[in-house]
GROMACS .gro file of C-alpha atoms in nm:
model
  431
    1UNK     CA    1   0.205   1.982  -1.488
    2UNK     CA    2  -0.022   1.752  -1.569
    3UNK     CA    3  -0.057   1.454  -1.841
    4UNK     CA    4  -0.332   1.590  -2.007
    5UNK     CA    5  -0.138   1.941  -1.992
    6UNK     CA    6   0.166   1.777  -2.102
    7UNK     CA    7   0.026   1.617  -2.394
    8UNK     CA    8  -0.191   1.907  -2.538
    9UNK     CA    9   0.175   2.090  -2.513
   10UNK     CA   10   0.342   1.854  -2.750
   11UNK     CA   11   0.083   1.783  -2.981
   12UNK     CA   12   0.042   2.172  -3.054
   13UNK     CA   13   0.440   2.164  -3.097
   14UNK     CA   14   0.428   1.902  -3.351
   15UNK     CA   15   0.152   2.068  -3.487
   16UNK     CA   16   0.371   2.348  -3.574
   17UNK     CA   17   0.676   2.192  -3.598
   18UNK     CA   18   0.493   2.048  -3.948
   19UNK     CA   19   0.347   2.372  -3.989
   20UNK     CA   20   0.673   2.518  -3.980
   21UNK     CA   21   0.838   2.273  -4.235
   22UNK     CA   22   0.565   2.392  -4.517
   23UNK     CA   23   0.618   2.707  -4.471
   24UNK     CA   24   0.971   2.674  -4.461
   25UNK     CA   25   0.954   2.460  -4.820
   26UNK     CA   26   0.976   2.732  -5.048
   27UNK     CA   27   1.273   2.864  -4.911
   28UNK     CA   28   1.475   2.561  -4.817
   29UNK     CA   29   1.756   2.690  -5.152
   30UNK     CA   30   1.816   2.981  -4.900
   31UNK     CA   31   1.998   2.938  -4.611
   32UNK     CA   32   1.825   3.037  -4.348
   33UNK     CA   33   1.481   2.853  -4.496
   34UNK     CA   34   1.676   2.536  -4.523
   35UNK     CA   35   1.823   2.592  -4.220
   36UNK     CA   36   1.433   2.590  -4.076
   37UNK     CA   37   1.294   2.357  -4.337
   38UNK     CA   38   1.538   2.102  -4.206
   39UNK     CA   39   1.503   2.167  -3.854
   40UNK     CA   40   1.150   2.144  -3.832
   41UNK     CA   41   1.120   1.879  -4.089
   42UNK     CA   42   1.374   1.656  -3.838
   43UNK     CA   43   1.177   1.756  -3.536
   44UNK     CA   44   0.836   1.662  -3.714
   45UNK     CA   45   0.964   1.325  -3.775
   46UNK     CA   46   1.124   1.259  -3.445
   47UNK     CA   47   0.810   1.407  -3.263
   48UNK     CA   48   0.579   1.131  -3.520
   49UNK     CA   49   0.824   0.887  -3.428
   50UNK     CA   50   0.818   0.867  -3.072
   51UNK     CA   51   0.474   0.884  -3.100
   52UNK     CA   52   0.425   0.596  -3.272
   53UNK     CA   53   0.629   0.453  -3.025
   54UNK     CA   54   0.444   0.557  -2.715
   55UNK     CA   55   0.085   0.452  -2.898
   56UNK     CA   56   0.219   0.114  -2.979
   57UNK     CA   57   0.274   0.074  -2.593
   58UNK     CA   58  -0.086   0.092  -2.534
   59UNK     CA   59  -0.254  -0.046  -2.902
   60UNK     CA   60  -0.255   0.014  -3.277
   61UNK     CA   61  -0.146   0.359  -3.356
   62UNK     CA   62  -0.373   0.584  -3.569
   63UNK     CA   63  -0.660   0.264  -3.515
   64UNK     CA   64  -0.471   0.044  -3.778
   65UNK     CA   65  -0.412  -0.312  -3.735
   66UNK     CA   66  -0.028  -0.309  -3.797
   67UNK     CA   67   0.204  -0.613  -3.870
   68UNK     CA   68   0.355  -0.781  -3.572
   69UNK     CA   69   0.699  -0.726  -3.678
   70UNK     CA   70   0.621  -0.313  -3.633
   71UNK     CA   71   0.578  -0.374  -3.278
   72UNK     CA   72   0.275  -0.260  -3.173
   73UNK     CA   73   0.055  -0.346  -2.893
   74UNK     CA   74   0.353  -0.398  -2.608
   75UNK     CA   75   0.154  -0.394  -2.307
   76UNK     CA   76  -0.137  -0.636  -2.487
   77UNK     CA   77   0.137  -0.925  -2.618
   78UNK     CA   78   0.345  -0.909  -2.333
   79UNK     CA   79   0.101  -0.874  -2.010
   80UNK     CA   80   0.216  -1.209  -1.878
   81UNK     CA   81   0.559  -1.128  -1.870
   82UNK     CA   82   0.525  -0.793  -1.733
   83UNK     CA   83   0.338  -0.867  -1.433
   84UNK     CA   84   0.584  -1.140  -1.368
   85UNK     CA   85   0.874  -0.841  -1.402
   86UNK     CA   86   0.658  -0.589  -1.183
   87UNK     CA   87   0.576  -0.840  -0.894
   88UNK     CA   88   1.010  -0.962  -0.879
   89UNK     CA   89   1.053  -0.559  -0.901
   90UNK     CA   90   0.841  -0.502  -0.621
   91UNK     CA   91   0.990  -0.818  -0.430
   92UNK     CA   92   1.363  -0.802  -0.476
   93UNK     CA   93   1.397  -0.431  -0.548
   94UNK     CA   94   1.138  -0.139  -0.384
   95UNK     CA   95   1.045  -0.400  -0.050
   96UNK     CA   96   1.357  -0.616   0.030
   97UNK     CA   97   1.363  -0.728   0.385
   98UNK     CA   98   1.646  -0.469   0.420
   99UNK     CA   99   1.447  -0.120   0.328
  100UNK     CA  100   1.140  -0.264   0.500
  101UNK     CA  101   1.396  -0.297   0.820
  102UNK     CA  102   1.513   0.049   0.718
  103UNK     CA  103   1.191   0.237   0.706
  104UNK     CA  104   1.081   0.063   1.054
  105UNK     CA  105   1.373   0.155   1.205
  106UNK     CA  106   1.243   0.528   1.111
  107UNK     CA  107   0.899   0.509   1.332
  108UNK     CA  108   0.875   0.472   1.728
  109UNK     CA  109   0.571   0.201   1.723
  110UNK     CA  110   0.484   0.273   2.047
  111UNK     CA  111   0.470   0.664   2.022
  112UNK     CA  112   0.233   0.548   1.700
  113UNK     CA  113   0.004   0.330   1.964
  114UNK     CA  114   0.058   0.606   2.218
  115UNK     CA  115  -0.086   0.868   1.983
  116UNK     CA  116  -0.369   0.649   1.873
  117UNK     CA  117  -0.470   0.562   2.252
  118UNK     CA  118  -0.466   0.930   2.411
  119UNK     CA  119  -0.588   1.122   2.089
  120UNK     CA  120  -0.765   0.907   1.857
  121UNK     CA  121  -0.951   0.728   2.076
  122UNK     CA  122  -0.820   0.403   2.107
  123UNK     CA  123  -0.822   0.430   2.483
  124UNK     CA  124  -1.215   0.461   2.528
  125UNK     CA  125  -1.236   0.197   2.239
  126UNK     CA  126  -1.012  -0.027   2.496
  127UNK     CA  127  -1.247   0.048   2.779
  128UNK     CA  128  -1.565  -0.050   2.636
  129UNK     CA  129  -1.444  -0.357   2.522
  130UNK     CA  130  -1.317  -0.466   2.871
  131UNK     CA  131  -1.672  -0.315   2.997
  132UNK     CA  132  -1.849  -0.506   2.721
  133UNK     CA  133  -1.663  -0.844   2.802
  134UNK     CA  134  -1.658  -0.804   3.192
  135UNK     CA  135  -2.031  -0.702   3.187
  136UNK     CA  136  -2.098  -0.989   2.958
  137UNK     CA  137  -1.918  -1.240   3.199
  138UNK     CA  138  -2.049  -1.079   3.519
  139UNK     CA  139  -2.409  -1.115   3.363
  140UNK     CA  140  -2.387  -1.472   3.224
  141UNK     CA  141  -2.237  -1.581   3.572
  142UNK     CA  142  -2.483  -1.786   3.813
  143UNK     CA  143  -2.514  -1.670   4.119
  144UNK     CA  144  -2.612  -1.923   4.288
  145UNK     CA  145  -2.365  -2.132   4.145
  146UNK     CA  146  -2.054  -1.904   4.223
  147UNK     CA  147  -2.252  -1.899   4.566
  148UNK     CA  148  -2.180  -2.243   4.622
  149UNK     CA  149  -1.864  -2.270   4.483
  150UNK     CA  150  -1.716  -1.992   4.690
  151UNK     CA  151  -1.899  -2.120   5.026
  152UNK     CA  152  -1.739  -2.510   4.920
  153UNK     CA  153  -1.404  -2.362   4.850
  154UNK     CA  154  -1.401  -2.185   5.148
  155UNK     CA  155  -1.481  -2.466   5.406
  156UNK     CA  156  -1.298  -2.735   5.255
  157UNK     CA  157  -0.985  -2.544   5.225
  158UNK     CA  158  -1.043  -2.435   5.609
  159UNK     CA  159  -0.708  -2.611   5.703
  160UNK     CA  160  -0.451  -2.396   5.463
  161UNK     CA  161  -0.594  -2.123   5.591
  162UNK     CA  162  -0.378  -2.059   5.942
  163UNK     CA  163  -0.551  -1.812   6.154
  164UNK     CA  164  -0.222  -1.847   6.420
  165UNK     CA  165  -0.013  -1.752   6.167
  166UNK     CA  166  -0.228  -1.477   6.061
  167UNK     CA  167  -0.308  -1.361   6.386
  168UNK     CA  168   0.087  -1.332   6.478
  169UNK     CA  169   0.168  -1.176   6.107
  170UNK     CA  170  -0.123  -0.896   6.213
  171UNK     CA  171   0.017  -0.819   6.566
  172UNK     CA  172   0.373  -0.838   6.457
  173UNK     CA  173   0.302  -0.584   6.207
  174UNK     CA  174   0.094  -0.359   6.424
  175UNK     CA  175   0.388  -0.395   6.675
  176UNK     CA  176   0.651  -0.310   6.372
  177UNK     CA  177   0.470   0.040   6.303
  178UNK     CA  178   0.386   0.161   6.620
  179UNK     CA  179   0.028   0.094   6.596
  180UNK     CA  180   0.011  -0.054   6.891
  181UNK     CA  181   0.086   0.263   7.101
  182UNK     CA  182  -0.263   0.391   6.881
  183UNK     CA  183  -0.408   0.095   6.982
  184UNK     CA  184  -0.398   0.082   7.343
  185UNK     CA  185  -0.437   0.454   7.381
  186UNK     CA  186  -0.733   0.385   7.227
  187UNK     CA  187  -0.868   0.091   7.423
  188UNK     CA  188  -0.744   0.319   7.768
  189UNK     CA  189  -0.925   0.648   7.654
  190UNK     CA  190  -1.251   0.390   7.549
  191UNK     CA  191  -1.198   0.241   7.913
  192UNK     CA  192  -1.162   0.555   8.116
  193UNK     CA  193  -1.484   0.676   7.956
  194UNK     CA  194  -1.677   0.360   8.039
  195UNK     CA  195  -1.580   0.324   8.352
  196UNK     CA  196  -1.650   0.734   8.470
  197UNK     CA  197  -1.988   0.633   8.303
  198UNK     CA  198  -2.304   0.600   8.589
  199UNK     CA  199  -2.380   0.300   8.453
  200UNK     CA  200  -2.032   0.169   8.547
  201UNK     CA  201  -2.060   0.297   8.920
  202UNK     CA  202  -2.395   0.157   8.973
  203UNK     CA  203  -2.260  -0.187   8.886
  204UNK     CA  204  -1.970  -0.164   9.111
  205UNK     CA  205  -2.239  -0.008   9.383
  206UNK     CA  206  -2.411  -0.337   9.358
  207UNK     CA  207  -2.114  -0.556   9.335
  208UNK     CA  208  -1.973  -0.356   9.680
  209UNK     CA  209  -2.335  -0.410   9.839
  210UNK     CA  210  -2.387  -0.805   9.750
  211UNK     CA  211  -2.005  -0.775   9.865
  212UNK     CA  212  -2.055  -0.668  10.187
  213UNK     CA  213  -2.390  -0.827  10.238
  214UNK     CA  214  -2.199  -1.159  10.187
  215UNK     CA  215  -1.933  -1.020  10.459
  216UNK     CA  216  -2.192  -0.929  10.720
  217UNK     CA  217  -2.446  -1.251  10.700
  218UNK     CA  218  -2.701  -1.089  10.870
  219UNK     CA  219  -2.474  -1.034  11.185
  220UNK     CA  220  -2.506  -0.715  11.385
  221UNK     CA  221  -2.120  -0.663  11.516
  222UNK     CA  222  -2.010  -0.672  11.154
  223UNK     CA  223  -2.260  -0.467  11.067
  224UNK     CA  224  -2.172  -0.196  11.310
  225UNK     CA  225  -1.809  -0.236  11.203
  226UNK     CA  226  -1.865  -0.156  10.857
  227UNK     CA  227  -2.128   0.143  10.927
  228UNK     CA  228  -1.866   0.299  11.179
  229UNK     CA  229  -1.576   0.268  10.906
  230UNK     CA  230  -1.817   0.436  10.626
  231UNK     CA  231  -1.804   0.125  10.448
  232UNK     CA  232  -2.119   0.197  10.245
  233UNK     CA  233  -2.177   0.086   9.922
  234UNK     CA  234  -2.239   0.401   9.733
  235UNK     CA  235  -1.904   0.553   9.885
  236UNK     CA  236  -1.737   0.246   9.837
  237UNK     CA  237  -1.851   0.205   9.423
  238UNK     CA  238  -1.706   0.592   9.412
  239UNK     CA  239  -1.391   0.532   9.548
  240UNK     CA  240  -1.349   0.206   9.356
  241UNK     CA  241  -1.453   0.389   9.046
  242UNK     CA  242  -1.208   0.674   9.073
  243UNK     CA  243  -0.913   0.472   9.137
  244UNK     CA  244  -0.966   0.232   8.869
  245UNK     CA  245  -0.990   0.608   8.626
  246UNK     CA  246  -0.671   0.683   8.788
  247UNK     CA  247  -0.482   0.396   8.715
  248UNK     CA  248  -0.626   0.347   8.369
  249UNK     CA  249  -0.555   0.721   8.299
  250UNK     CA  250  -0.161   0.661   8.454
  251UNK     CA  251  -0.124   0.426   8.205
  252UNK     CA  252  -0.192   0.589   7.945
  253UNK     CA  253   0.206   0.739   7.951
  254UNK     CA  254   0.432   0.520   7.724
  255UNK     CA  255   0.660   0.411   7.977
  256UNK     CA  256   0.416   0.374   8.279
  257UNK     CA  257   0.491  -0.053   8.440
  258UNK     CA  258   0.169  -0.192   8.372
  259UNK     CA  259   0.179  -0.075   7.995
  260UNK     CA  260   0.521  -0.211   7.935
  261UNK     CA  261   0.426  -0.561   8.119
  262UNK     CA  262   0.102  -0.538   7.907
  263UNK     CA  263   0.344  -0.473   7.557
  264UNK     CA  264   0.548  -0.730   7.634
  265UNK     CA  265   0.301  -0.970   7.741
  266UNK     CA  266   0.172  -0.895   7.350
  267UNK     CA  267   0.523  -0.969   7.212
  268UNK     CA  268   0.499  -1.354   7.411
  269UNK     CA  269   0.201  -1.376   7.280
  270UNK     CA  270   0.278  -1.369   6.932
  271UNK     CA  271   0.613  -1.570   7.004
  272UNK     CA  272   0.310  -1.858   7.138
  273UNK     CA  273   0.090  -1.797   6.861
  274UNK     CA  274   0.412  -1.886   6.614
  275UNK     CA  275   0.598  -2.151   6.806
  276UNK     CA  276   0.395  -2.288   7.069
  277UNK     CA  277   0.214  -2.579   6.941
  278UNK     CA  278  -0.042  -2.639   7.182
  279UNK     CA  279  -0.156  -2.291   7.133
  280UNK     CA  280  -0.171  -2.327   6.794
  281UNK     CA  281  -0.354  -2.630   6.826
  282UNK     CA  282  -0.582  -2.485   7.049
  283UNK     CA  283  -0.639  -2.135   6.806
  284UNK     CA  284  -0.678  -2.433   6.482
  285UNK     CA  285  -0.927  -2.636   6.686
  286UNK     CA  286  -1.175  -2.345   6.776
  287UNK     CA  287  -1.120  -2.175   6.411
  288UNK     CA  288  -1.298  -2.576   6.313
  289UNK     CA  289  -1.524  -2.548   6.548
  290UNK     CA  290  -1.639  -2.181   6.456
  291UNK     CA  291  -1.629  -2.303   6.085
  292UNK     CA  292  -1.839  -2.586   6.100
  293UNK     CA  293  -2.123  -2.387   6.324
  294UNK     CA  294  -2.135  -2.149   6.056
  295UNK     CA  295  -2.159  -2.414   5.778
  296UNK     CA  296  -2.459  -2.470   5.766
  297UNK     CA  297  -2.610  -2.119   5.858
  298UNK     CA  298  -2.382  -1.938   5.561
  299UNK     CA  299  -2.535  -1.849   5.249
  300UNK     CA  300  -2.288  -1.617   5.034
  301UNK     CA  301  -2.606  -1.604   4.769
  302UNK     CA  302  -2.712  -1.260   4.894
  303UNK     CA  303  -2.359  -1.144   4.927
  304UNK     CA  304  -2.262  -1.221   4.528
  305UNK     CA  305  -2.601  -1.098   4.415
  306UNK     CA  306  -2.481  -0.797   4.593
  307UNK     CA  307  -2.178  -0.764   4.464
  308UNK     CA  308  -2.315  -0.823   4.120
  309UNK     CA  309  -2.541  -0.600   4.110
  310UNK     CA  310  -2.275  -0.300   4.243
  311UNK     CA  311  -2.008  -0.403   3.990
  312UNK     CA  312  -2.300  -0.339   3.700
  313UNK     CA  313  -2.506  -0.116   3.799
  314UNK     CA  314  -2.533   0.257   3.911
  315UNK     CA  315  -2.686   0.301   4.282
  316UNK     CA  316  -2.945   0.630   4.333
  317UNK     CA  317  -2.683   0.711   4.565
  318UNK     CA  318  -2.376   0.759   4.310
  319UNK     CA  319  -2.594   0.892   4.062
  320UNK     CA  320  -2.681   1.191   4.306
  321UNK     CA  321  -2.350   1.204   4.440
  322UNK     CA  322  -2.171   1.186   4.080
  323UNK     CA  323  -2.362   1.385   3.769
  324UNK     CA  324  -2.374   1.074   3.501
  325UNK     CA  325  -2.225   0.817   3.770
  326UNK     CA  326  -2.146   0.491   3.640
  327UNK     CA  327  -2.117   0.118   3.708
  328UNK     CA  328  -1.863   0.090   4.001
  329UNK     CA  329  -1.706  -0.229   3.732
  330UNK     CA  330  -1.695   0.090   3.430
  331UNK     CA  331  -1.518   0.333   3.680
  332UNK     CA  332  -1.264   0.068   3.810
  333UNK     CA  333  -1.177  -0.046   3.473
  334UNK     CA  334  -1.180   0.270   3.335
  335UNK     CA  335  -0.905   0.382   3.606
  336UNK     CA  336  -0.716   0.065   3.518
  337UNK     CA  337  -0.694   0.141   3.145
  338UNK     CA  338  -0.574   0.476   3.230
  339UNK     CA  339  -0.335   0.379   3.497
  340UNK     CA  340  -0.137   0.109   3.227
  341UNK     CA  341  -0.153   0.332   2.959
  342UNK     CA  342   0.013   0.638   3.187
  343UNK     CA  343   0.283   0.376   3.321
  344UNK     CA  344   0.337   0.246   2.938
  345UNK     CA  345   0.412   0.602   2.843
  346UNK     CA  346   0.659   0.711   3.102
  347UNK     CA  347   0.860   0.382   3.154
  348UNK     CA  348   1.161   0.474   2.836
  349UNK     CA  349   1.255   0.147   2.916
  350UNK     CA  350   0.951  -0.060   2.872
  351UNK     CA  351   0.901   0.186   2.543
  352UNK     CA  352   1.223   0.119   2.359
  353UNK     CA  353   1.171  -0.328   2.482
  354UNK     CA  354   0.815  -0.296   2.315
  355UNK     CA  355   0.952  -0.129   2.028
  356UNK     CA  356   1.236  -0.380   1.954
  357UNK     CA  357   0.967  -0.670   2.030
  358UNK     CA  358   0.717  -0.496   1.766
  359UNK     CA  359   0.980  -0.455   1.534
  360UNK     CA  360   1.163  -0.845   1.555
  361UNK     CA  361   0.765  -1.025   1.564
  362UNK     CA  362   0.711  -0.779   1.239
  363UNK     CA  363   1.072  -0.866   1.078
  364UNK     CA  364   0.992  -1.242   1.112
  365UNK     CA  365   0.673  -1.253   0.982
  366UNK     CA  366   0.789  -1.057   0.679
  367UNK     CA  367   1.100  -1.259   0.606
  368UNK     CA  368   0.807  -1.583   0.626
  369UNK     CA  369   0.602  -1.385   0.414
  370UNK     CA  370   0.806  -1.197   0.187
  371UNK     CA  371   0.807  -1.483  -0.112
  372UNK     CA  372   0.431  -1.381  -0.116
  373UNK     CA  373   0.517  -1.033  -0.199
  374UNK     CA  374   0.501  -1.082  -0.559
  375UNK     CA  375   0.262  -1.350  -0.604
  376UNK     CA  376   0.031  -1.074  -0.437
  377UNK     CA  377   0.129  -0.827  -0.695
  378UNK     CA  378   0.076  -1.054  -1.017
  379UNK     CA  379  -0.265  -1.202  -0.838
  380UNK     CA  380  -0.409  -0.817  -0.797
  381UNK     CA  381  -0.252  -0.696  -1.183
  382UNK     CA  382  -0.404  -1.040  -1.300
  383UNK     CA  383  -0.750  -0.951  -1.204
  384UNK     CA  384  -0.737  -0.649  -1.403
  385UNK     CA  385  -0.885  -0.658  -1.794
  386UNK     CA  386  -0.695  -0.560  -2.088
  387UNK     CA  387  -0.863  -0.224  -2.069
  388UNK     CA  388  -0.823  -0.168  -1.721
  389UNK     CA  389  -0.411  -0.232  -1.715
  390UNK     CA  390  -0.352  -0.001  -2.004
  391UNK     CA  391  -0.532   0.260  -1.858
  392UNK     CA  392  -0.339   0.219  -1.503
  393UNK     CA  393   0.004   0.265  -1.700
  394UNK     CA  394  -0.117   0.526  -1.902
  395UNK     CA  395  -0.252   0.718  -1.614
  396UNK     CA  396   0.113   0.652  -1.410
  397UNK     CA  397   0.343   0.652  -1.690
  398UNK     CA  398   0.165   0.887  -1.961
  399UNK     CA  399   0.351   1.206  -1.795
  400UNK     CA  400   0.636   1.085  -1.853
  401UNK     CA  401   0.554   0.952  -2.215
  402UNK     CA  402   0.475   1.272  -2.352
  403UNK     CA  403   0.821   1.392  -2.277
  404UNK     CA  404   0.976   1.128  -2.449
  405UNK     CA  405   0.791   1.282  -2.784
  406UNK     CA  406   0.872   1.618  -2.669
  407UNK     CA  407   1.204   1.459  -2.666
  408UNK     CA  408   1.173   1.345  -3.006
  409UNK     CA  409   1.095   1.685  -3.141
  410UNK     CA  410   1.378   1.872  -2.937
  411UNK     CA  411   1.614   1.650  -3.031
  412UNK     CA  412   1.499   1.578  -3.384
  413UNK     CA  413   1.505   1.940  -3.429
  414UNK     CA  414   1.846   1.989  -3.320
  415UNK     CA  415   1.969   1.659  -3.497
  416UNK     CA  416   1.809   1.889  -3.850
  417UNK     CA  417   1.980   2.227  -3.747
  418UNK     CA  418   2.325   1.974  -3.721
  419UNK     CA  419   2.290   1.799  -4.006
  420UNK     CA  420   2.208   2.096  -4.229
  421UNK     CA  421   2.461   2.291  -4.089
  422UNK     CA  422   2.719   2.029  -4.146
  423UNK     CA  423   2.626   1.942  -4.525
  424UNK     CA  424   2.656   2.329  -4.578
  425UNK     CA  425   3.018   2.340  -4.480
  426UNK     CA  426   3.061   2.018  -4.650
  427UNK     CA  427   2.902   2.150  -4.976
  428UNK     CA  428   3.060   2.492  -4.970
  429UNK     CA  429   3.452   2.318  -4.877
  430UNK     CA  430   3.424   2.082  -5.185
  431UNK     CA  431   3.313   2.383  -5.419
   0.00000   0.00000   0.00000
């Protein structure tokens, strides 16, 4: 029920709880009108006297300046005092350090931040921001200058680079998973196909002819010899090329001589290319050499502005490929954001640490700030007028006010019905 309800309910009881004593006048010699007369009469008083009492709260009852000593005006003479009581209640009694621990303990923060990233948004709000501030750096970044700055850092910090070391770390690991075995089945298949290639057998044709030309110097006897063995060039360059097919395709079984010499030729050469210091030396030196051709021939300019350009913008390509494609820098962080927030929410572990974190950083701060706690309270009730702070208590407490006269009728009306009842026993005993 409302105030306004609560109030319109009383004052139409005390409206006929007086109404109800002068009718009840004339027959207060009887006993059941005195009976009433006093009952209502008691109730009309107490009903008149708690409202007094609950209009002196809030100003002069009945709009007359009454004397100080009748106690009017209570929120008006004491504001000072009781927005000094409501900001220690507030402090030291409804948010102590303990129930703010207590209600904390109540919430899962990061089911709260979970929630607020997947369904409310906070994920895509996360996302544009890092788009926003990585777009923002990427476009404010010279290229020219990072040009320069890459192509300086990379030459003059040629010599921590190790290209033996990397070399052996590559092989060892192609070795370690069998990749090699890929690798030279590979080259071997490549080979066999080059070398059954025309092109291939025409080379060894002339290589066989300048051969045998060089063999024969003009002289007729050798001559003869090799045209009565069939030693011609064009049968020769066939032969040739079919058994070097032969061999290379032989080879290609795992366990075929050649290929195990040729593996573990590979395994002493990564043993050299770790330990053998003139190798080393030797792999170093040309890596220099290599470098400082190139120096002055590099110019990482086109590659940046290139790799600028894809990390901000959307290619014709990707935007046929993808309908509403975006920025390869938007997709990548996009996947990022997701990625985090998917591990956050399924590592219990990580969940309960960030909790307890959240909830320690939040305890400290409070038991800092808590001594500010009421000065907040009295600062925000001081900025209030006169008007305005007896209207915010009537509006919370008048509810409850209009009970109390209630009260005052109920119980003045029973207090009657007592009374009379008593002096009647009273009065009829000492007859």
């Amino acid at each position: 029920m409302r105030s306004s309800k609560v109030k319109t309910t009383v004052n139409t009881a005390l409206i006929a709880s007086a109404a109800g004593m002068l009718a009840s006048f004339p027959f207060k010699e009887h006993f059941a009108g005195g009976l009433l007369f006093s009952a209502f009469n008691a109730a009309t008083i107490g009903g008149l006297a708690d409202s007094f009492a609950v209009g002196a709260l809030f100003g002069n009852p009945l709009r007359i300046k009454w004397p100080a000593f009748m106690g009017t005006r209570v929120i008006e003479r004491n504001r000072s005092r009781l927005i000094h009581e409501l900001g220690h209640m507030v402090q030291h009694e409804l948010l102590t350090t303990d129930h703010i621990n207590a209600r904390l303990q109540e919430y899962s923060i990061s089911a709260i931040l979970i929630k607020y990233l997947r369904e409310h948004g906070g994920q895509q709000h996360i996302t544009e921001i890092a788009e926003r501030l990585a777009g923002e750096l990427a476009s404010r970044t010279d290229e020219h200058e990072l040009a320069k700055v890459l192509q300086d850092l990379l030459f003059s910090n040629a010599e921590v680079f190790q290209l033996a070391d990397l070399a052996a770390d590559l092989a060892d690991w192609t070795i370690r998973n069998g990749y090699d075995e890929y690798i030279i089945h590979f080259l071997l298949s490549e080979l066999i196909r080059v070398v059954e290639s025309e092109r291939f057998r025409l080379i060894l044709e002339q290589l066989v002819s300048s051969a045998l030309a060089s063999y024969e110097q003009g002289k007729f006897r050798r001559q003869f010899v090799n045209l009565a063995a069939g030693l011609e060039p064009e049968a020769l360059s066939g032969k040739i090329q079919a058994k070097i097919a032969d061999f290379l395709r032989e080879m290609q079984v795992p366990d075929h001589p050649e290929r195990v010499k040729l593996k573990l030729k590979m395994e002493q050469y990564i043993l050299n290319l770790r330990y053998d210091p003139d190798w080393r030396a030797a792999i170093e030196q040309s890596k220099n050499k290599l470098l400082l051709a190139l120096k002055e021939h590099v110019r990482l300019d086109p590659f940046v502005r290139g790799m600028l350009d894809a990390l901000l913008h959307t290619s014709p390509e990707i935007m046929q490929q993808q309908e509403g494609g975006r920025p390869v820098l938007s997709s990548w962080l996009g996947r990022k954001v997701d990625q985090t927030i998917s591990r956050f929410e399924s590592d219990t572990k990580l969940l309960d640490s960030f909790d307890r974190a959240v909830r320690g950083v939040l305890l400290q701060w409070i038991e800092q700030k808590h001594s500010f706690i009421a000065k907040v309270v009295t600062d925000k009730l001081n900025t209030y007028s006169q008007e305005e702070l007896v209207a915010m208590v009537r509006d919370k407490a008048g509810k409850d006010l209009q009970y109390i006269r209630l009260n005052g009728l109920v119980i003045g009306g029973l207090v009657g019905v007592l009374l009379y009842l008593v002096s009647f026993v009273v009065g009829g005993l000492s007859r």
